[in-house]
Amino acid sequence: MREAYHLELGKLADQLAGMCAMVAEAMESATRALLDTDLAVAEQVISGDEKIDDARSSCEEHAYALLALQAPVATDLRTVLAAIHAAESLERMGDLALHVAKAARRRHPAPVLPEPVHGYFAEMGRIAVDLARKAETVIRTQDVAAARALEDADDEMDDLHRHLFSVIMDKEWPHGVASAVDVTLLGRFYERYADHAVSVAKRVVFVVTGRMPGSGDEDL
Amino acid sequence: MREAYHLELGKLADQLAGMCAMVAEAMESATRALLDTDLAVAEQVISGDEKIDDARSSCEEHAYALLALQAPVATDLRTVLAAIHAAESLERMGDLALHVAKAARRRHPAPVLPEPVHGYFAEMGRIAVDLARKAETVIRTQDVAAARALEDADDEMDDLHRHLFSVIMDKEWPHGVASAVDVTLLGRFYERYADHAVSVAKRVVFVVTGRMPGSGDEDL
């Protein structure tokens, strides 16, 4: 029974790791759609979001079944609950990639991003995808040190996000208000995506160590 | 045992309803701070956020204890899990009120909002607070019809949010880019707050009816 239980827990972790891979891919494509003004790629991300939502439902159902059938306690209980939270964060990451793709589609064939902020988004996209992939590794390996490394990457994201703001807020911003609004929201989508990736990793740390790492994953 | 269990569930619902009242008050004050450029009120909201975070932890611990000690199944299990999700949404609503208060503080003594959008935020604030209070009633009464009414109020919020965007995006917007960026983010905070309130109500509907109302609580 215990062994069967741990087998099921392992399957649940696999599902979550799979979700990480899905949202990493979604954000990678969404960023490409944004930077290359590629409508076909944007459409792919938009139509692919349903799969991420389904994966979340399926994780959640699996977790519920584990709770109902096995009534775990202590660490086992917390593991299942952490999985439910992680699935929620991952679905949200998918939604944020979807928002990026929708922004690319909304302005097509015009580019959403003025040239001077391209580099910021290329870099924020890279970090976002990297964070999701790192979260995948953390789930697969339960490596606490790797989980902590996510926070450094998230700090990089926050720095970029702050710099991006100073660029938009500069009195000399020559690209108009509409474009500033687009860039503001897009910046926030990347930043929130990163926060959620960190929160997924923190849940894993919690499961492994029994202690939740310090909060502060959310700021603006 | 069953009776004791339902007593505990009732207490958990009370805690959640209490959280609704807290986040309603936080958003009410944050909106006042924003509209009246009132630094003291902004500081109150900012220092009060910790209490909301604590309330969430305490809901979550209570829910965990129920799961571990009583190993509920079927509807009882789903009720506890819905409570865990609701507590997470409510904490997030508190964070969003906090963001509004921080924006008011950041620009103080200058007002964050240019005069022409005041009316939008007064109205979005009113709807946001109303949604949180309605969610409180839904939790206390488990009234499915009342839960559905939240979606209408959320539609109003979405309409206002869209109008607000058209005001900012107008070529004639005379208040500069920095102010457009502030208004964009603030608008999003209110809109997300409303989404979370609806999601809390939907969880209650799910607990009562066993079916999750249609998704689509999240858009941009």
CSV table of C-alpha atoms in Angstrom, one decimal:
chain,number,residue,atom,x,y,z
A,1,MET,CA,0.0,0.0,0.0
A,2,ARG,CA,2.7,2.4,1.0
A,3,GLU,CA,4.7,1.4,-2.0
A,4,ALA,CA,1.7,1.9,-4.3
A,5,TYR,CA,1.2,5.2,-2.7
A,6,HIS,CA,4.7,6.4,-3.5
A,7,LEU,CA,4.4,5.1,-7.0
A,8,GLU,CA,1.3,7.3,-7.4
A,9,LEU,CA,3.1,10.3,-5.9
A,10,GLY,CA,5.9,9.8,-8.4
A,11,LYS,CA,3.4,9.8,-11.2
A,12,LEU,CA,2.0,13.0,-9.9
A,13,ALA,CA,5.5,14.6,-9.8
A,14,ASP,CA,5.9,13.4,-13.4
A,15,GLN,CA,2.7,15.2,-14.4
A,16,LEU,CA,3.9,18.4,-12.8
A,17,ALA,CA,7.3,18.2,-14.4
A,18,GLY,CA,5.5,17.7,-17.7
A,19,MET,CA,3.5,20.8,-17.1
A,20,CYS,CA,6.7,22.7,-16.5
A,21,ALA,CA,8.0,21.6,-19.9
A,22,MET,CA,4.7,22.7,-21.4
A,23,VAL,CA,4.7,26.2,-20.0
A,24,ALA,CA,8.4,26.6,-20.8
A,25,GLU,CA,7.6,25.8,-24.4
A,26,ALA,CA,4.6,28.1,-24.4
A,27,MET,CA,6.6,31.0,-23.1
A,28,GLU,CA,9.5,30.3,-25.5
A,29,SER,CA,7.1,30.4,-28.4
A,30,ALA,CA,5.2,33.4,-27.2
A,31,THR,CA,8.4,35.3,-26.9
A,32,ARG,CA,9.4,34.3,-30.4
A,33,ALA,CA,5.9,35.4,-31.6
A,34,LEU,CA,6.4,38.7,-29.9
A,35,LEU,CA,10.0,39.4,-31.1
A,36,ASP,CA,9.5,38.1,-34.6
A,37,THR,CA,5.9,39.3,-35.1
A,38,ASP,CA,5.1,35.8,-36.0
A,39,LEU,CA,1.4,35.3,-36.1
A,40,ALA,CA,1.4,31.5,-36.7
A,41,VAL,CA,3.5,30.9,-33.6
A,42,ALA,CA,1.2,33.2,-31.6
A,43,GLU,CA,-1.8,31.2,-32.7
A,44,GLN,CA,0.0,28.0,-31.7
A,45,VAL,CA,0.5,29.2,-28.2
A,46,ILE,CA,-3.1,30.5,-28.0
A,47,SER,CA,-4.6,27.2,-29.2
A,48,GLY,CA,-2.2,25.2,-27.0
A,49,ASP,CA,-3.3,26.8,-23.7
A,50,GLU,CA,-6.2,24.4,-23.4
A,51,LYS,CA,-3.8,21.5,-23.1
A,52,ILE,CA,-2.1,23.2,-20.2
A,53,ASP,CA,-5.5,23.7,-18.5
A,54,ASP,CA,-6.3,20.1,-19.0
A,55,ALA,CA,-3.0,19.0,-17.6
A,56,ARG,CA,-3.8,21.0,-14.5
A,57,SER,CA,-7.2,19.5,-14.1
A,58,SER,CA,-5.7,16.1,-14.5
A,59,CYS,CA,-3.0,16.8,-11.9
A,60,GLU,CA,-5.6,18.0,-9.5
A,61,GLU,CA,-7.9,15.0,-10.1
A,62,HIS,CA,-4.9,12.7,-9.5
A,63,ALA,CA,-4.1,14.6,-6.3
A,64,TYR,CA,-7.7,14.4,-5.1
A,65,ALA,CA,-7.8,10.7,-5.8
A,66,LEU,CA,-4.7,10.2,-3.7
A,67,LEU,CA,-6.2,12.1,-0.8
A,68,ALA,CA,-9.5,10.3,-1.0
A,69,LEU,CA,-8.1,6.8,-1.4
A,70,GLN,CA,-5.0,7.0,0.7
A,71,ALA,CA,-5.7,9.6,3.3
A,72,PRO,CA,-2.1,10.5,3.7
A,73,VAL,CA,-0.8,12.3,6.7
A,74,ALA,CA,2.3,14.4,7.6
A,75,THR,CA,4.8,14.8,4.8
A,76,ASP,CA,2.8,12.7,2.3
A,77,LEU,CA,-0.2,15.0,2.9
A,78,ARG,CA,1.9,18.1,2.4
A,79,THR,CA,3.4,16.7,-0.8
A,80,VAL,CA,0.0,16.2,-2.3
A,81,LEU,CA,-1.2,19.6,-1.3
A,82,ALA,CA,2.0,21.2,-2.6
A,83,ALA,CA,1.3,19.4,-5.9
A,84,ILE,CA,-2.1,21.0,-6.0
A,85,HIS,CA,-0.7,24.4,-5.5
A,86,ALA,CA,2.1,23.9,-8.0
A,87,ALA,CA,-0.4,22.8,-10.6
A,88,GLU,CA,-2.3,26.1,-10.0
A,89,SER,CA,0.9,28.1,-10.4
A,90,LEU,CA,1.8,26.3,-13.6
A,91,GLU,CA,-1.6,26.8,-15.1
A,92,ARG,CA,-1.2,30.5,-14.4
A,93,MET,CA,2.2,30.5,-16.1
A,94,GLY,CA,0.5,29.1,-19.1
A,95,ASP,CA,-2.1,31.9,-19.0
A,96,LEU,CA,0.7,34.5,-18.8
A,97,ALA,CA,2.4,33.0,-21.9
A,98,LEU,CA,-1.1,33.1,-23.5
A,99,HIS,CA,-1.3,36.8,-22.7
A,100,VAL,CA,2.0,37.5,-24.4
A,101,ALA,CA,0.9,35.6,-27.5
A,102,LYS,CA,-2.4,37.4,-27.6
A,103,ALA,CA,-0.6,40.8,-27.4
A,104,ALA,CA,1.5,39.7,-30.4
A,105,ARG,CA,-1.6,38.7,-32.3
A,106,ARG,CA,-3.6,41.9,-31.3
A,107,ARG,CA,-1.0,44.2,-33.0
A,108,HIS,CA,-0.1,41.9,-35.9
A,109,PRO,CA,1.3,42.7,-38.5
A,110,ALA,CA,2.6,45.7,-36.5
A,111,PRO,CA,5.3,44.7,-33.9
A,112,VAL,CA,4.2,45.2,-30.3
A,113,LEU,CA,7.6,46.2,-29.1
A,114,PRO,CA,9.6,49.2,-30.2
A,115,GLU,CA,13.1,48.4,-31.2
A,116,PRO,CA,14.9,49.7,-28.0
A,117,VAL,CA,13.1,47.3,-25.7
A,118,HIS,CA,13.6,44.2,-27.8
A,119,GLY,CA,16.7,43.2,-25.9
A,120,TYR,CA,14.9,43.4,-22.6
A,121,PHE,CA,12.2,41.0,-23.8
A,122,ALA,CA,14.6,38.6,-25.4
A,123,GLU,CA,16.4,38.4,-22.1
A,124,MET,CA,13.3,38.3,-19.9
A,125,GLY,CA,12.0,35.5,-22.2
A,126,ARG,CA,15.2,33.6,-21.8
A,127,ILE,CA,15.1,33.8,-18.0
A,128,ALA,CA,11.4,32.9,-17.9
A,129,VAL,CA,11.9,29.8,-20.0
A,130,ASP,CA,15.0,28.9,-18.0
A,131,LEU,CA,13.1,29.3,-14.7
A,132,ALA,CA,10.4,26.9,-15.9
A,133,ARG,CA,13.0,24.4,-17.0
A,134,LYS,CA,14.8,24.7,-13.7
A,135,ALA,CA,11.5,24.2,-11.9
A,136,GLU,CA,11.1,21.0,-13.9
A,137,THR,CA,14.5,19.8,-12.8
A,138,VAL,CA,13.7,20.7,-9.2
A,139,ILE,CA,10.5,18.6,-9.3
A,140,ARG,CA,12.3,15.7,-10.9
A,141,THR,CA,15.3,15.7,-8.6
A,142,GLN,CA,13.9,17.3,-5.4
A,143,ASP,CA,17.2,19.2,-5.3
A,144,VAL,CA,16.9,21.9,-2.7
A,145,ALA,CA,20.0,23.8,-3.8
A,146,ALA,CA,18.7,23.9,-7.3
A,147,ALA,CA,15.4,25.3,-6.0
A,148,ARG,CA,17.3,28.1,-4.3
A,149,ALA,CA,19.1,28.9,-7.5
A,150,LEU,CA,15.8,29.9,-9.0
A,151,GLU,CA,15.6,32.8,-6.7
A,152,ASP,CA,18.8,34.3,-8.2
A,153,ALA,CA,17.3,34.0,-11.7
A,154,ASP,CA,14.2,35.6,-10.4
A,155,ASP,CA,16.3,38.5,-9.0
A,156,GLU,CA,17.7,39.0,-12.5
A,157,MET,CA,14.2,39.1,-13.9
A,158,ASP,CA,13.2,41.7,-11.3
A,159,ASP,CA,16.3,43.8,-12.2
A,160,LEU,CA,15.4,43.7,-15.9
A,161,HIS,CA,11.8,44.6,-15.1
A,162,ARG,CA,12.9,47.6,-13.1
A,163,HIS,CA,15.3,48.8,-15.8
A,164,LEU,CA,12.5,48.3,-18.4
A,165,PHE,CA,10.4,50.7,-16.4
A,166,SER,CA,13.0,53.3,-16.2
A,167,VAL,CA,13.2,53.1,-20.0
A,168,ILE,CA,9.5,53.6,-20.5
A,169,MET,CA,9.3,56.3,-17.8
A,170,ASP,CA,12.1,58.2,-19.4
A,171,LYS,CA,10.8,61.6,-20.5
A,172,GLU,CA,12.4,61.0,-23.9
A,173,TRP,CA,10.4,57.8,-24.6
A,174,PRO,CA,9.4,58.5,-28.2
A,175,HIS,CA,7.1,55.6,-29.0
A,176,GLY,CA,3.9,57.0,-27.6
A,177,VAL,CA,1.5,56.1,-24.8
A,178,ALA,CA,-0.1,53.0,-26.4
A,179,SER,CA,3.2,51.4,-26.9
A,180,ALA,CA,4.2,52.2,-23.3
A,181,VAL,CA,1.0,50.6,-22.1
A,182,ASP,CA,1.7,47.4,-24.1
A,183,VAL,CA,5.3,47.2,-22.8
A,184,THR,CA,4.2,47.8,-19.2
A,185,LEU,CA,1.7,44.9,-19.3
A,186,LEU,CA,4.0,42.6,-21.1
A,187,GLY,CA,6.8,43.3,-18.6
A,188,ARG,CA,4.5,42.4,-15.8
A,189,PHE,CA,3.5,39.1,-17.5
A,190,TYR,CA,7.1,38.0,-17.6
A,191,GLU,CA,7.7,39.1,-14.0
A,192,ARG,CA,4.7,37.3,-12.7
A,193,TYR,CA,5.6,34.2,-14.7
A,194,ALA,CA,9.0,34.2,-13.0
A,195,ASP,CA,7.3,34.6,-9.5
A,196,HIS,CA,5.1,31.6,-10.1
A,197,ALA,CA,8.1,29.5,-11.2
A,198,VAL,CA,9.9,30.4,-8.0
A,199,SER,CA,6.8,29.6,-6.0
A,200,VAL,CA,6.6,26.1,-7.6
A,201,ALA,CA,10.2,25.5,-6.6
A,202,LYS,CA,9.6,26.7,-3.1
A,203,ARG,CA,6.8,24.2,-2.7
A,204,VAL,CA,9.2,21.5,-3.6
A,205,VAL,CA,11.7,22.8,-1.0
A,206,PHE,CA,8.9,22.7,1.5
A,207,VAL,CA,8.1,19.1,0.7
A,208,VAL,CA,11.7,18.1,1.0
A,209,THR,CA,12.7,20.1,4.1
A,210,GLY,CA,9.4,20.6,5.8
A,211,ARG,CA,10.0,24.4,5.9
A,212,MET,CA,8.7,27.0,3.6
A,213,PRO,CA,11.5,29.3,2.3
A,214,GLY,CA,11.1,33.0,3.2
A,215,SER,CA,8.3,34.7,1.3
A,216,GLY,CA,8.8,37.8,-0.8
A,217,ASP,CA,8.3,36.1,-4.1
A,218,GLU,CA,5.9,38.8,-5.1
A,219,ASP,CA,6.6,42.5,-5.4
A,220,LEU,CA,6.0,45.4,-7.6
B,1,MET,CA,-17.0,12.6,15.0
B,2,ARG,CA,-19.0,13.7,12.0
B,3,GLU,CA,-20.6,16.4,14.0
B,4,ALA,CA,-17.2,17.6,15.3
B,5,TYR,CA,-16.0,17.5,11.7
B,6,HIS,CA,-18.8,19.7,10.5
B,7,LEU,CA,-18.2,22.1,13.3
B,8,GLU,CA,-14.6,22.4,12.2
B,9,LEU,CA,-15.6,23.0,8.6
B,10,GLY,CA,-18.0,25.7,9.8
B,11,LYS,CA,-15.1,27.4,11.6
B,12,LEU,CA,-13.0,27.2,8.5
B,13,ALA,CA,-15.7,28.9,6.5
B,14,ASP,CA,-15.9,31.6,9.2
B,15,GLN,CA,-12.2,32.2,8.8
B,16,LEU,CA,-12.5,32.5,5.1
B,17,ALA,CA,-15.5,34.9,5.4
B,18,GLY,CA,-13.3,36.9,7.8
B,19,MET,CA,-10.6,37.1,5.2
B,20,CYS,CA,-13.2,38.4,2.7
B,21,ALA,CA,-14.0,41.2,5.1
B,22,MET,CA,-10.3,42.0,5.6
B,23,VAL,CA,-9.5,42.2,1.9
B,24,ALA,CA,-12.7,44.2,1.2
B,25,GLU,CA,-11.6,46.7,3.9
B,26,ALA,CA,-8.0,46.8,2.5
B,27,MET,CA,-9.2,47.6,-1.0
B,28,GLU,CA,-11.7,50.2,0.3
B,29,SER,CA,-8.9,52.0,2.1
B,30,ALA,CA,-6.4,51.5,-0.7
B,31,THR,CA,-8.9,53.1,-3.1
B,32,ARG,CA,-9.4,56.0,-0.7
B,33,ALA,CA,-5.7,56.5,-0.3
B,34,LEU,CA,-5.4,56.5,-4.1
B,35,LEU,CA,-8.3,59.0,-4.8
B,36,ASP,CA,-7.6,61.3,-1.8
B,37,THR,CA,-3.8,61.0,-2.0
B,38,ASP,CA,-4.0,60.0,1.7
B,39,LEU,CA,-0.6,58.8,2.9
B,40,ALA,CA,-1.7,57.7,6.3
B,41,VAL,CA,-4.4,55.5,4.9
B,42,ALA,CA,-2.0,54.0,2.4
B,43,GLU,CA,0.4,53.2,5.2
B,44,GLN,CA,-2.4,51.5,7.1
B,45,VAL,CA,-3.1,49.2,4.2
B,46,ILE,CA,0.6,48.4,3.7
B,47,SER,CA,1.2,47.5,7.4
B,48,GLY,CA,-2.1,45.6,7.5
B,49,ASP,CA,-1.2,43.2,4.8
B,50,GLU,CA,0.7,40.9,7.2
B,51,LYS,CA,-2.5,40.2,9.0
B,52,ILE,CA,-4.1,39.0,5.8
B,53,ASP,CA,-1.1,36.8,5.1
B,54,ASP,CA,-1.3,35.4,8.7
B,55,ALA,CA,-5.1,34.7,8.2
B,56,ARG,CA,-4.3,32.7,5.1
B,57,SER,CA,-1.6,30.6,6.9
B,58,SER,CA,-4.0,30.0,9.7
B,59,CYS,CA,-6.8,28.9,7.3
B,60,GLU,CA,-4.3,26.7,5.5
B,61,GLU,CA,-3.1,25.1,8.7
B,62,HIS,CA,-6.7,24.5,9.9
B,63,ALA,CA,-7.5,22.9,6.5
B,64,TYR,CA,-4.4,20.7,6.7
B,65,ALA,CA,-5.3,19.6,10.3
B,66,LEU,CA,-8.8,18.7,9.1
B,67,LEU,CA,-7.3,16.6,6.2
B,68,ALA,CA,-4.8,14.9,8.5
B,69,LEU,CA,-7.0,14.1,11.4
B,70,GLN,CA,-10.3,13.4,9.7
B,71,ALA,CA,-9.3,12.1,6.2
B,72,PRO,CA,-12.5,13.4,4.6
B,73,VAL,CA,-13.7,12.0,1.3
B,74,ALA,CA,-16.1,13.0,-1.4
B,75,THR,CA,-17.8,16.4,-0.8
B,76,ASP,CA,-16.1,16.9,2.5
B,77,LEU,CA,-12.7,16.5,0.9
B,78,ARG,CA,-13.6,18.9,-1.9
B,79,THR,CA,-14.8,21.4,0.6
B,80,VAL,CA,-11.5,21.5,2.4
B,81,LEU,CA,-9.5,21.8,-0.8
B,82,ALA,CA,-11.8,24.6,-2.0
B,83,ALA,CA,-11.1,26.4,1.2
B,84,ILE,CA,-7.4,26.1,0.6
B,85,HIS,CA,-7.7,27.5,-2.9
B,86,ALA,CA,-10.0,30.3,-1.7
B,87,ALA,CA,-7.6,31.3,1.0
B,88,GLU,CA,-4.9,31.6,-1.6
B,89,SER,CA,-7.1,33.8,-3.8
B,90,LEU,CA,-8.0,36.0,-0.8
B,91,GLU,CA,-4.4,36.5,0.1
B,92,ARG,CA,-3.7,37.5,-3.5
B,93,MET,CA,-6.6,40.0,-3.3
B,94,GLY,CA,-4.9,41.5,-0.2
B,95,ASP,CA,-1.6,41.7,-2.2
B,96,LEU,CA,-3.4,43.6,-5.0
B,97,ALA,CA,-4.9,46.1,-2.5
B,98,LEU,CA,-1.3,46.4,-1.1
B,99,HIS,CA,-0.1,47.2,-4.6
B,100,VAL,CA,-2.7,50.0,-5.0
B,101,ALA,CA,-1.7,51.4,-1.6
B,102,LYS,CA,2.0,51.3,-2.5
B,103,ALA,CA,1.3,53.2,-5.8
B,104,ALA,CA,-0.4,55.9,-3.8
B,105,ARG,CA,2.6,56.1,-1.4
B,106,ARG,CA,5.2,56.0,-4.2
B,107,ARG,CA,3.8,59.2,-5.8
B,108,HIS,CA,2.8,61.0,-2.6
B,109,PRO,CA,2.2,64.0,-2.3
B,110,ALA,CA,1.6,64.0,-6.0
B,111,PRO,CA,-1.7,62.2,-7.0
B,112,VAL,CA,-1.2,59.0,-9.0
B,113,LEU,CA,-4.3,59.5,-11.0
B,114,PRO,CA,-5.0,62.3,-13.5
B,115,GLU,CA,-8.4,63.9,-12.9
B,116,PRO,CA,-10.2,62.3,-15.9
B,117,VAL,CA,-9.7,58.7,-14.7
B,118,HIS,CA,-10.8,59.4,-11.1
B,119,GLY,CA,-14.3,58.4,-11.8
B,120,TYR,CA,-13.1,55.0,-13.3
B,121,PHE,CA,-11.2,54.1,-10.2
B,122,ALA,CA,-13.9,55.3,-7.8
B,123,GLU,CA,-16.2,52.9,-9.6
B,124,MET,CA,-13.7,50.0,-9.9
B,125,GLY,CA,-13.0,50.4,-6.2
B,126,ARG,CA,-16.6,50.3,-5.4
B,127,ILE,CA,-17.2,47.1,-7.5
B,128,ALA,CA,-14.0,45.4,-6.1
B,129,VAL,CA,-15.1,46.0,-2.5
B,130,ASP,CA,-18.7,44.9,-3.3
B,131,LEU,CA,-17.3,41.7,-4.9
B,132,ALA,CA,-15.3,40.9,-1.8
B,133,ARG,CA,-18.3,41.5,0.4
B,134,LYS,CA,-20.5,39.4,-1.9
B,135,ALA,CA,-18.0,36.6,-1.7
B,136,GLU,CA,-18.2,36.8,2.1
B,137,THR,CA,-22.0,36.4,1.9
B,138,VAL,CA,-21.6,33.5,-0.5
B,139,ILE,CA,-19.3,31.7,1.9
B,140,ARG,CA,-21.6,32.4,4.9
B,141,THR,CA,-24.8,31.4,3.1
B,142,GLN,CA,-23.5,29.0,0.4
B,143,ASP,CA,-26.1,30.7,-1.8
B,144,VAL,CA,-25.4,29.5,-5.4
B,145,ALA,CA,-27.5,32.2,-7.0
B,146,ALA,CA,-25.6,34.9,-5.1
B,147,ALA,CA,-22.4,33.4,-6.3
B,148,ARG,CA,-23.5,33.7,-9.9
B,149,ALA,CA,-24.4,37.3,-9.3
B,150,LEU,CA,-20.7,38.0,-8.7
B,151,GLU,CA,-20.0,37.3,-12.4
B,152,ASP,CA,-22.3,40.1,-13.4
B,153,ALA,CA,-20.4,42.5,-11.2
B,154,ASP,CA,-17.2,41.2,-12.6
B,155,ASP,CA,-18.5,41.9,-16.1
B,156,GLU,CA,-19.0,45.5,-15.1
B,157,MET,CA,-15.4,45.6,-13.9
B,158,ASP,CA,-14.2,44.2,-17.2
B,159,ASP,CA,-16.2,46.8,-19.1
B,160,LEU,CA,-14.8,49.6,-17.0
B,161,HIS,CA,-11.3,48.2,-17.4
B,162,ARG,CA,-11.7,48.2,-21.2
B,163,HIS,CA,-13.1,51.8,-21.2
B,164,LEU,CA,-10.2,52.9,-19.1
B,165,PHE,CA,-7.8,51.4,-21.7
B,166,SER,CA,-9.5,53.3,-24.5
B,167,VAL,CA,-9.1,56.5,-22.5
B,168,ILE,CA,-5.4,55.9,-22.0
B,169,MET,CA,-4.8,54.8,-25.5
B,170,ASP,CA,-6.5,57.8,-26.9
B,171,LYS,CA,-4.1,59.8,-29.0
B,172,GLU,CA,-5.1,62.9,-27.1
B,173,TRP,CA,-4.1,61.5,-23.6
B,174,PRO,CA,-2.3,64.6,-22.3
B,175,HIS,CA,-0.9,63.2,-19.0
B,176,GLY,CA,2.3,61.7,-20.3
B,177,VAL,CA,3.6,58.2,-20.4
B,178,ALA,CA,4.6,57.8,-16.8
B,179,SER,CA,1.0,58.4,-15.7
B,180,ALA,CA,-0.3,56.1,-18.4
B,181,VAL,CA,1.9,53.3,-17.0
B,182,ASP,CA,0.7,53.9,-13.5
B,183,VAL,CA,-3.0,53.9,-14.6
B,184,THR,CA,-2.4,50.7,-16.7
B,185,LEU,CA,-1.0,48.8,-13.8
B,186,LEU,CA,-3.6,50.1,-11.3
B,187,GLY,CA,-6.4,49.1,-13.7
B,188,ARG,CA,-5.0,45.6,-13.9
B,189,PHE,CA,-4.8,45.3,-10.1
B,190,TYR,CA,-8.5,46.0,-9.8
B,191,GLU,CA,-9.4,43.7,-12.6
B,192,ARG,CA,-7.4,40.8,-11.1
B,193,TYR,CA,-8.8,41.5,-7.7
B,194,ALA,CA,-12.3,41.0,-9.2
B,195,ASP,CA,-11.2,37.8,-11.0
B,196,HIS,CA,-10.0,36.4,-7.7
B,197,ALA,CA,-13.3,37.3,-5.9
B,198,VAL,CA,-15.2,35.5,-8.6
B,199,SER,CA,-12.9,32.5,-8.3
B,200,VAL,CA,-13.6,32.3,-4.6
B,201,ALA,CA,-17.4,32.3,-5.2
B,202,LYS,CA,-17.0,29.7,-7.9
B,203,ARG,CA,-15.3,27.4,-5.4
B,204,VAL,CA,-18.2,27.7,-3.2
B,205,VAL,CA,-20.6,26.9,-6.0
B,206,PHE,CA,-18.5,23.8,-6.7
B,207,VAL,CA,-18.7,22.7,-3.1
B,208,VAL,CA,-22.5,23.1,-3.0
B,209,THR,CA,-23.3,21.7,-6.5
B,210,GLY,CA,-20.4,19.4,-7.1
B,211,ARG,CA,-19.8,21.2,-10.4
B,212,MET,CA,-17.4,23.9,-11.3
B,213,PRO,CA,-19.0,26.8,-13.1
B,214,GLY,CA,-17.6,27.5,-16.6
B,215,SER,CA,-14.1,28.9,-16.6
B,216,GLY,CA,-13.2,32.2,-18.3
B,217,ASP,CA,-12.6,34.1,-15.1
B,218,GLU,CA,-9.4,35.3,-16.4
B,219,ASP,CA,-8.8,37.4,-19.5
B,220,LEU,CA,-7.1,40.5,-20.6
